[in-house]
PDB file of C-alpha atoms in Angstrom:
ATOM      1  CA  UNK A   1     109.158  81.255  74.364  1.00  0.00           C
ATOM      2  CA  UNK A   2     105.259  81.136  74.558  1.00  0.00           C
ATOM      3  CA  UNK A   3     105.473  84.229  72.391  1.00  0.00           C
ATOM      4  CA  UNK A   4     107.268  83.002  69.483  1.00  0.00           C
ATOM      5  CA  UNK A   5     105.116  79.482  69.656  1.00  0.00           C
ATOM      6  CA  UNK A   6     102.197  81.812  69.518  1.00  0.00           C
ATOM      7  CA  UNK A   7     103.111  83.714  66.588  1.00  0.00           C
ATOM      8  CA  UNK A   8     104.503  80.746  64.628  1.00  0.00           C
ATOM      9  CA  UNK A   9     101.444  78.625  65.669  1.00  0.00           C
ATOM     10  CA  UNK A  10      98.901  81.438  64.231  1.00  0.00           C
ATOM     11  CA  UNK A  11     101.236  82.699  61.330  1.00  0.00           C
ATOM     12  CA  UNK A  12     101.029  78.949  59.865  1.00  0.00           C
ATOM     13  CA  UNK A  13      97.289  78.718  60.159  1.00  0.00           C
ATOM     14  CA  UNK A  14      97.005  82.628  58.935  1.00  0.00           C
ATOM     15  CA  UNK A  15      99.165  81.382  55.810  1.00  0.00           C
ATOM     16  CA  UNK A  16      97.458  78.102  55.429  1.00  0.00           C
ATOM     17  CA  UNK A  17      94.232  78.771  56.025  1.00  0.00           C
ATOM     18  CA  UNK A  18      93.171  79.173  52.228  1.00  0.00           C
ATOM     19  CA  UNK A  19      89.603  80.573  52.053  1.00  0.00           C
ATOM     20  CA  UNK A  20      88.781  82.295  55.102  1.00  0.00           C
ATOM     21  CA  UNK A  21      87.866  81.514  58.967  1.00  0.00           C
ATOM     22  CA  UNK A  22      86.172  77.807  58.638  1.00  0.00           C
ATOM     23  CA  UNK A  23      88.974  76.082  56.934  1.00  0.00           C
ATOM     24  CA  UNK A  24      91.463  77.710  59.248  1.00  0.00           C
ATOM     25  CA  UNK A  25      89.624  76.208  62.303  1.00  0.00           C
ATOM     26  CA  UNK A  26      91.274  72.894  61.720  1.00  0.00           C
ATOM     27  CA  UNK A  27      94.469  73.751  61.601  1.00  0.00           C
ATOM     28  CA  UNK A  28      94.092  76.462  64.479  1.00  0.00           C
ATOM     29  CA  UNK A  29      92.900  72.693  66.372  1.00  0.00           C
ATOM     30  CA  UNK A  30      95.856  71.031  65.535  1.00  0.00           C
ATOM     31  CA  UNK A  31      98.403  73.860  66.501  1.00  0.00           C
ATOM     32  CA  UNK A  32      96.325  74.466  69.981  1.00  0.00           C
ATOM     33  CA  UNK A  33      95.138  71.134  70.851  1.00  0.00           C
ATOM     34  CA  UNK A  34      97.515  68.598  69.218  1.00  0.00           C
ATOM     35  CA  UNK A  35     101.030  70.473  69.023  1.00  0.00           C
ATOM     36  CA  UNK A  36     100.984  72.985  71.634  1.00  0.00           C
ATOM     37  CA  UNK A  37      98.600  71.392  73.849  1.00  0.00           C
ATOM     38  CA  UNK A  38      97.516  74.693  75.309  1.00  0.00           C
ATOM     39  CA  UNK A  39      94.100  73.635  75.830  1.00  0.00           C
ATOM     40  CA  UNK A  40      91.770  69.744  75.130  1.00  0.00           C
ATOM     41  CA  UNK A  41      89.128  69.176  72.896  1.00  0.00           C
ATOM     42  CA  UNK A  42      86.366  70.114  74.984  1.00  0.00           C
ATOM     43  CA  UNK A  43      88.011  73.581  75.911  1.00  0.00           C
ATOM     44  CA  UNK A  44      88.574  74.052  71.816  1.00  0.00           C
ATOM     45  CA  UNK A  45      84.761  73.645  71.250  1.00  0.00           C
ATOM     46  CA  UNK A  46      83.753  75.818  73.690  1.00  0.00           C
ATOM     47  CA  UNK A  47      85.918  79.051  71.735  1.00  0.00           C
ATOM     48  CA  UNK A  48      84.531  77.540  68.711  1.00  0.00           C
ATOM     49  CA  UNK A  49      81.168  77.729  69.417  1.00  0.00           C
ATOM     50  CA  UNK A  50      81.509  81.155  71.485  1.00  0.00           C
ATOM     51  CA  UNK A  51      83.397  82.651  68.838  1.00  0.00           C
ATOM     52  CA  UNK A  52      80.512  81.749  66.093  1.00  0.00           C
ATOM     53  CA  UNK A  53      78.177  83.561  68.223  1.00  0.00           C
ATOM     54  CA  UNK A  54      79.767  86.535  67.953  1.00  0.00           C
ATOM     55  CA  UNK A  55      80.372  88.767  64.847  1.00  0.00           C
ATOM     56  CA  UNK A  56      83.421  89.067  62.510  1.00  0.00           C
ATOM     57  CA  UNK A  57      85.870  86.422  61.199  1.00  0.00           C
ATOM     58  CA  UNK A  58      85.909  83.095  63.467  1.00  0.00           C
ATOM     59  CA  UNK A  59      90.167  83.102  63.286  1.00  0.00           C
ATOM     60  CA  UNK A  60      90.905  86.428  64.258  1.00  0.00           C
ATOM     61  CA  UNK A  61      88.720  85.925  67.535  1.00  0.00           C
ATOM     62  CA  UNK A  62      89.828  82.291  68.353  1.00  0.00           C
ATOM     63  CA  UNK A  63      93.228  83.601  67.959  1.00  0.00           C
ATOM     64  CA  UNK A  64      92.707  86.495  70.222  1.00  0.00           C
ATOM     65  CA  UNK A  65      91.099  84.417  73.225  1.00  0.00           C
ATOM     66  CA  UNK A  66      93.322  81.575  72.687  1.00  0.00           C
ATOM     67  CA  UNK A  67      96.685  84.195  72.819  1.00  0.00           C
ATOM     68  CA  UNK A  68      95.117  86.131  76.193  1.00  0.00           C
ATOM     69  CA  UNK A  69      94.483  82.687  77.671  1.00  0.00           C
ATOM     70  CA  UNK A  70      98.483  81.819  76.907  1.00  0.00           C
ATOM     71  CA  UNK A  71     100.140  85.028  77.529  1.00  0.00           C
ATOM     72  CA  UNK A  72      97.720  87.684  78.422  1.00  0.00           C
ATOM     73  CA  UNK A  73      97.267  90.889  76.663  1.00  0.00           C
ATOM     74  CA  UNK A  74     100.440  90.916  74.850  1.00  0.00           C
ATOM     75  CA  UNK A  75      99.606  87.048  73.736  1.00  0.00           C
ATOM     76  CA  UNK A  76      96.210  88.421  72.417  1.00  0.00           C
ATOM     77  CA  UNK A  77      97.988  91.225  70.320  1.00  0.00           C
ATOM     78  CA  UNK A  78     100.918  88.598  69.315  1.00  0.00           C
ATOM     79  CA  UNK A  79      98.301  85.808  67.786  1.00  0.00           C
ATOM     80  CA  UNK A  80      95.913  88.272  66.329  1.00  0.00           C
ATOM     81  CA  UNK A  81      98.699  90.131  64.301  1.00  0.00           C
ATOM     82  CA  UNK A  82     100.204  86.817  63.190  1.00  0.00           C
ATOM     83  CA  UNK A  83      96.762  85.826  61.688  1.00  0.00           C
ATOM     84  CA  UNK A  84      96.536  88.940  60.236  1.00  0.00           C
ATOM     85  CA  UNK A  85      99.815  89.091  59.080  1.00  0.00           C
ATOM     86  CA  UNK A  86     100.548  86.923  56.520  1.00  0.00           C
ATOM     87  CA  UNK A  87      96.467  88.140  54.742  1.00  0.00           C
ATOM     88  CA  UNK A  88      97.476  91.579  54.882  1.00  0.00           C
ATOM     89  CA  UNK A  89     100.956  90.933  52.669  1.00  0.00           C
ATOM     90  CA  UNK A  90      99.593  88.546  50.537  1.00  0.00           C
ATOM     91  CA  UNK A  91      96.502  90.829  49.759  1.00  0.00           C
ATOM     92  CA  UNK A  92      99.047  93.203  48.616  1.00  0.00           C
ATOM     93  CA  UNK A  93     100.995  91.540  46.767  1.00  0.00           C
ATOM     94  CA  UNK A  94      98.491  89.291  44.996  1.00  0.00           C
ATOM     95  CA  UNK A  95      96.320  92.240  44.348  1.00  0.00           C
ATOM     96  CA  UNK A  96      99.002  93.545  42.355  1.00  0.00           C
ATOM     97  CA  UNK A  97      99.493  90.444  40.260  1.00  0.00           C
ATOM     98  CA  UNK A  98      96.320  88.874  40.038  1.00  0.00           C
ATOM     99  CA  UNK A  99      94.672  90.712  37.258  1.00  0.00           C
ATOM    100  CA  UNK A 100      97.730  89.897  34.912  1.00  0.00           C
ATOM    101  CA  UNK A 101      97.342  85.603  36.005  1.00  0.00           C
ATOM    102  CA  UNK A 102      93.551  85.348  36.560  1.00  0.00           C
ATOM    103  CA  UNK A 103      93.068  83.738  33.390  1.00  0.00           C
ATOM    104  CA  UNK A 104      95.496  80.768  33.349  1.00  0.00           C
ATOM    105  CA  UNK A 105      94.207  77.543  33.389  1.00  0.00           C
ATOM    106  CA  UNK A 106      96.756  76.777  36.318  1.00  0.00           C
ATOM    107  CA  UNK A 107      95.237  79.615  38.417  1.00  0.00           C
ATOM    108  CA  UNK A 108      91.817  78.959  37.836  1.00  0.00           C
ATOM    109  CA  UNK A 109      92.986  74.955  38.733  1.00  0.00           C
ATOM    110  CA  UNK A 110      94.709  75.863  41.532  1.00  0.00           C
ATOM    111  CA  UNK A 111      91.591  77.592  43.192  1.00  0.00           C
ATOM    112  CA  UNK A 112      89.247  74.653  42.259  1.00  0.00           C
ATOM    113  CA  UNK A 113      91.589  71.870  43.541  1.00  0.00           C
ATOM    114  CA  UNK A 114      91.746  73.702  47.281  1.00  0.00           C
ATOM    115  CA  UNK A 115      88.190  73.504  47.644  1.00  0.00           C
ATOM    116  CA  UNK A 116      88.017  69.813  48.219  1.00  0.00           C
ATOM    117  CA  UNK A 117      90.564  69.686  50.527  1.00  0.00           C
ATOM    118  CA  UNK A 118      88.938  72.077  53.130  1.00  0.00           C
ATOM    119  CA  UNK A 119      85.618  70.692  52.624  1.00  0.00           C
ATOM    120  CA  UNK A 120      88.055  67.156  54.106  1.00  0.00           C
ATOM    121  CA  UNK A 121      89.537  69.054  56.430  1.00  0.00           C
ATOM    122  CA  UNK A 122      86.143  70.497  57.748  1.00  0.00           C
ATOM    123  CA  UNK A 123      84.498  67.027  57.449  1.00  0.00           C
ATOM    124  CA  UNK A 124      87.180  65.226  59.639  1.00  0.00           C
ATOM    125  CA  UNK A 125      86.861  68.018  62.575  1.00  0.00           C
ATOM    126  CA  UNK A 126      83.395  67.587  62.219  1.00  0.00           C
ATOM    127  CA  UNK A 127      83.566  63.742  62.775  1.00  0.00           C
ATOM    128  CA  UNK A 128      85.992  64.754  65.712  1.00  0.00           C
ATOM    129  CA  UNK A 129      83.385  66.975  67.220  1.00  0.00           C
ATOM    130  CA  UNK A 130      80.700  64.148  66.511  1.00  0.00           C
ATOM    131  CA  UNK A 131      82.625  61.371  68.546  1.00  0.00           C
ATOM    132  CA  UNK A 132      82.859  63.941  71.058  1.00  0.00           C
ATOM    133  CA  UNK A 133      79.536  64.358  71.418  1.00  0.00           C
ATOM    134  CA  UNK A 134      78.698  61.314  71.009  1.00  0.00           C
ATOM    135  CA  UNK A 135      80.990  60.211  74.191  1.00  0.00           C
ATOM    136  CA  UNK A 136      78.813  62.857  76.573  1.00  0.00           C
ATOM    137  CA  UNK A 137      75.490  62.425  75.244  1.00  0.00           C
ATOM    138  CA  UNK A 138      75.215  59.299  73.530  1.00  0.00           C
ATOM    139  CA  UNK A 139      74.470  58.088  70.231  1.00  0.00           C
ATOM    140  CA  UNK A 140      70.361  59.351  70.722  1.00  0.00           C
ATOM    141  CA  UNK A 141      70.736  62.519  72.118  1.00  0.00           C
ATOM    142  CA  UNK A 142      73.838  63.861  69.886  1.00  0.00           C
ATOM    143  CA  UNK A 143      71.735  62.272  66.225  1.00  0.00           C
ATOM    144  CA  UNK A 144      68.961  64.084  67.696  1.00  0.00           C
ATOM    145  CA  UNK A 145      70.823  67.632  68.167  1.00  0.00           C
ATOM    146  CA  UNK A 146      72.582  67.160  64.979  1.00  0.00           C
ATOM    147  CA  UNK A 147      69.783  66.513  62.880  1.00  0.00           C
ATOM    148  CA  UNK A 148      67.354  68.768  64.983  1.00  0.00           C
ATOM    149  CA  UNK A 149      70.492  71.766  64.090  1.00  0.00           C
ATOM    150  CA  UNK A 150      70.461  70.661  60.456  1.00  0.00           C
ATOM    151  CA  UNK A 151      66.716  70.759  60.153  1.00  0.00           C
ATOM    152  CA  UNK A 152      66.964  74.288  61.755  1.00  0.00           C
ATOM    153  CA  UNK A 153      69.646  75.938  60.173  1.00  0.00           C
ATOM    154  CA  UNK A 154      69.459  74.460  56.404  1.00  0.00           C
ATOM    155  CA  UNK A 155      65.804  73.958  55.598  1.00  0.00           C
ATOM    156  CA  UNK A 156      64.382  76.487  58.120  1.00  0.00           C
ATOM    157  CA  UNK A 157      67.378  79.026  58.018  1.00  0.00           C
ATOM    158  CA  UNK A 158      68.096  79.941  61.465  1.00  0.00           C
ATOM    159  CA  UNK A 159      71.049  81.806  62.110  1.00  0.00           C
ATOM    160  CA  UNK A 160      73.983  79.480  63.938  1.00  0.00           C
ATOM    161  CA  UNK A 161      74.037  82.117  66.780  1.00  0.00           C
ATOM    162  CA  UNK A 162      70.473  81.927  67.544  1.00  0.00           C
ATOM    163  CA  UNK A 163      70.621  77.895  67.859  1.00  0.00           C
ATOM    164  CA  UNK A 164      73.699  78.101  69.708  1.00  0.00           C
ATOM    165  CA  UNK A 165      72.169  80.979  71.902  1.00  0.00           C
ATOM    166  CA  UNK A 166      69.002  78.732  72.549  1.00  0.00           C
ATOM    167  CA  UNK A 167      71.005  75.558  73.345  1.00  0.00           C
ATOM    168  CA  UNK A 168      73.172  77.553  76.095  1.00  0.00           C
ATOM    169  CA  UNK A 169      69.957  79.161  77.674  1.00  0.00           C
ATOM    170  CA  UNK A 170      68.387  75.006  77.718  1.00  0.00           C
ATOM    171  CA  UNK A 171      71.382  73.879  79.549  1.00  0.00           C
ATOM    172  CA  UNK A 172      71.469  76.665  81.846  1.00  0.00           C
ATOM    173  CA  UNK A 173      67.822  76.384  82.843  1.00  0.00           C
ATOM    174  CA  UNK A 174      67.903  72.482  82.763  1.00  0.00           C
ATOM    175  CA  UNK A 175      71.047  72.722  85.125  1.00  0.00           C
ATOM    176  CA  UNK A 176      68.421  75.490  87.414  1.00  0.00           C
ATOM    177  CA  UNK A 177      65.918  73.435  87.466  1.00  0.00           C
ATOM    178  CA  UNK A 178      66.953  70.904  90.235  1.00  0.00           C
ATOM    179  CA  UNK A 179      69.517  72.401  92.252  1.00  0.00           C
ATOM    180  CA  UNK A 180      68.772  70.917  95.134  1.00  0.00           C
ATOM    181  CA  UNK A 181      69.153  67.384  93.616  1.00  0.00           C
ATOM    182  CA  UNK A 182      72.934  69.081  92.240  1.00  0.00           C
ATOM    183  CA  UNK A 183      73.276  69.745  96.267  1.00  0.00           C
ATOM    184  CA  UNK A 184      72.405  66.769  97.500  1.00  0.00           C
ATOM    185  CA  UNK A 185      75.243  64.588  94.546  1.00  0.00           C
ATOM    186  CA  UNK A 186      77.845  67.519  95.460  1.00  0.00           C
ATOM    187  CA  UNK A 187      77.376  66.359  99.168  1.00  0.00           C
ATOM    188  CA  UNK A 188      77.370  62.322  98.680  1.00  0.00           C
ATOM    189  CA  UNK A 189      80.699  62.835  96.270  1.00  0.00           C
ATOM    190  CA  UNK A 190      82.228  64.880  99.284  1.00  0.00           C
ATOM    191  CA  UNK A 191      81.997  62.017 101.729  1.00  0.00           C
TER     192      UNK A 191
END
């Protein structure tokens, strides 16, 4: 049964996911986190963030993590072919078409009208992940990281994976840094 979830639940987000890996992240979070409840919020922003690290397209790896945590290797094969799937036949069989249609209006309409609707669909999981941050760091620290990122990436133009990189090595050493202090709450929680 996990199986065919898996493939349905990737299938739908590889044939809804109109332009590419970042508009297909909220719907991979609402078949994973809200339908299938295969892992929380937190969990989902983890992948997220590790899969934008690393390079190629942002679905295909979310999907293969998120099918090996599910159902192993044959869940990682299952959710990366059904992402795939769906691209692979439509490429075909648009690519046969499109240079016959590429001039309508209704085309041409078509494409413009779906770009609003991801940019919503990307602004309302990034309001999710905001509250979320919000809720473990407060309202200081997460304006701070946001704007710090922003100022970073946009006007400076660091690369995502070299912020995200940098914030992982500052919570690792941070964590180091007093583990004797981390001893000493581990052993007053334990009595």
């Amino acid at each position: 049964m996990k199986h065919l979830q898996l493939f349905l639940a990737f299938f739908r987000v590889g044939m809804l996911g109109y332009g590419g890996g970042p508009s297909s992240i909220p719907l991979v979070h609402k078949e994973v986190v809200e339908k299938y409840k295969w892992m929380n919020d937190d969990e989902f922003a983890d992948v997220l963030a590790l899969g934008n690290t690393l390079p190629g397209p942002i679905a295909t790896k979310m999907a293969g993590y998120i099918g090996y945590r599910v159902a192993g290797i044959l869940g990682l094969i299952n959710a990366t072919l059904s992402t795939i799937l769906p691209t692979i036949v439509l490429m075909i069989v648009l690519l046969t078409t499109i240079s016959s249609v590429k001039d309508y209006p209704w085309v041409q309409g078509m494409t413009a009208a779906v770009v609003p609707v991801v940019g919503v669909m990307l602004a309302t999981l990034t309001w999710d992940f905001f509250k979320k941050s919000q809720k473990s760091l407060g309202w200081v620290k997460a304006l701070a990281l946001i704007c710090g990122s922003f100022l970073l990436m946009e006007l400076l133009g660091l690369h995502p994976a070299i912020l995200i990189g940098g914030l992982l090595l500052a919570a690792i050493l941070k964590r180091d840094k007093n583990p004797d202090k981390d001893r000493m709450v581990e052993r007053g929680s334990a009595s």
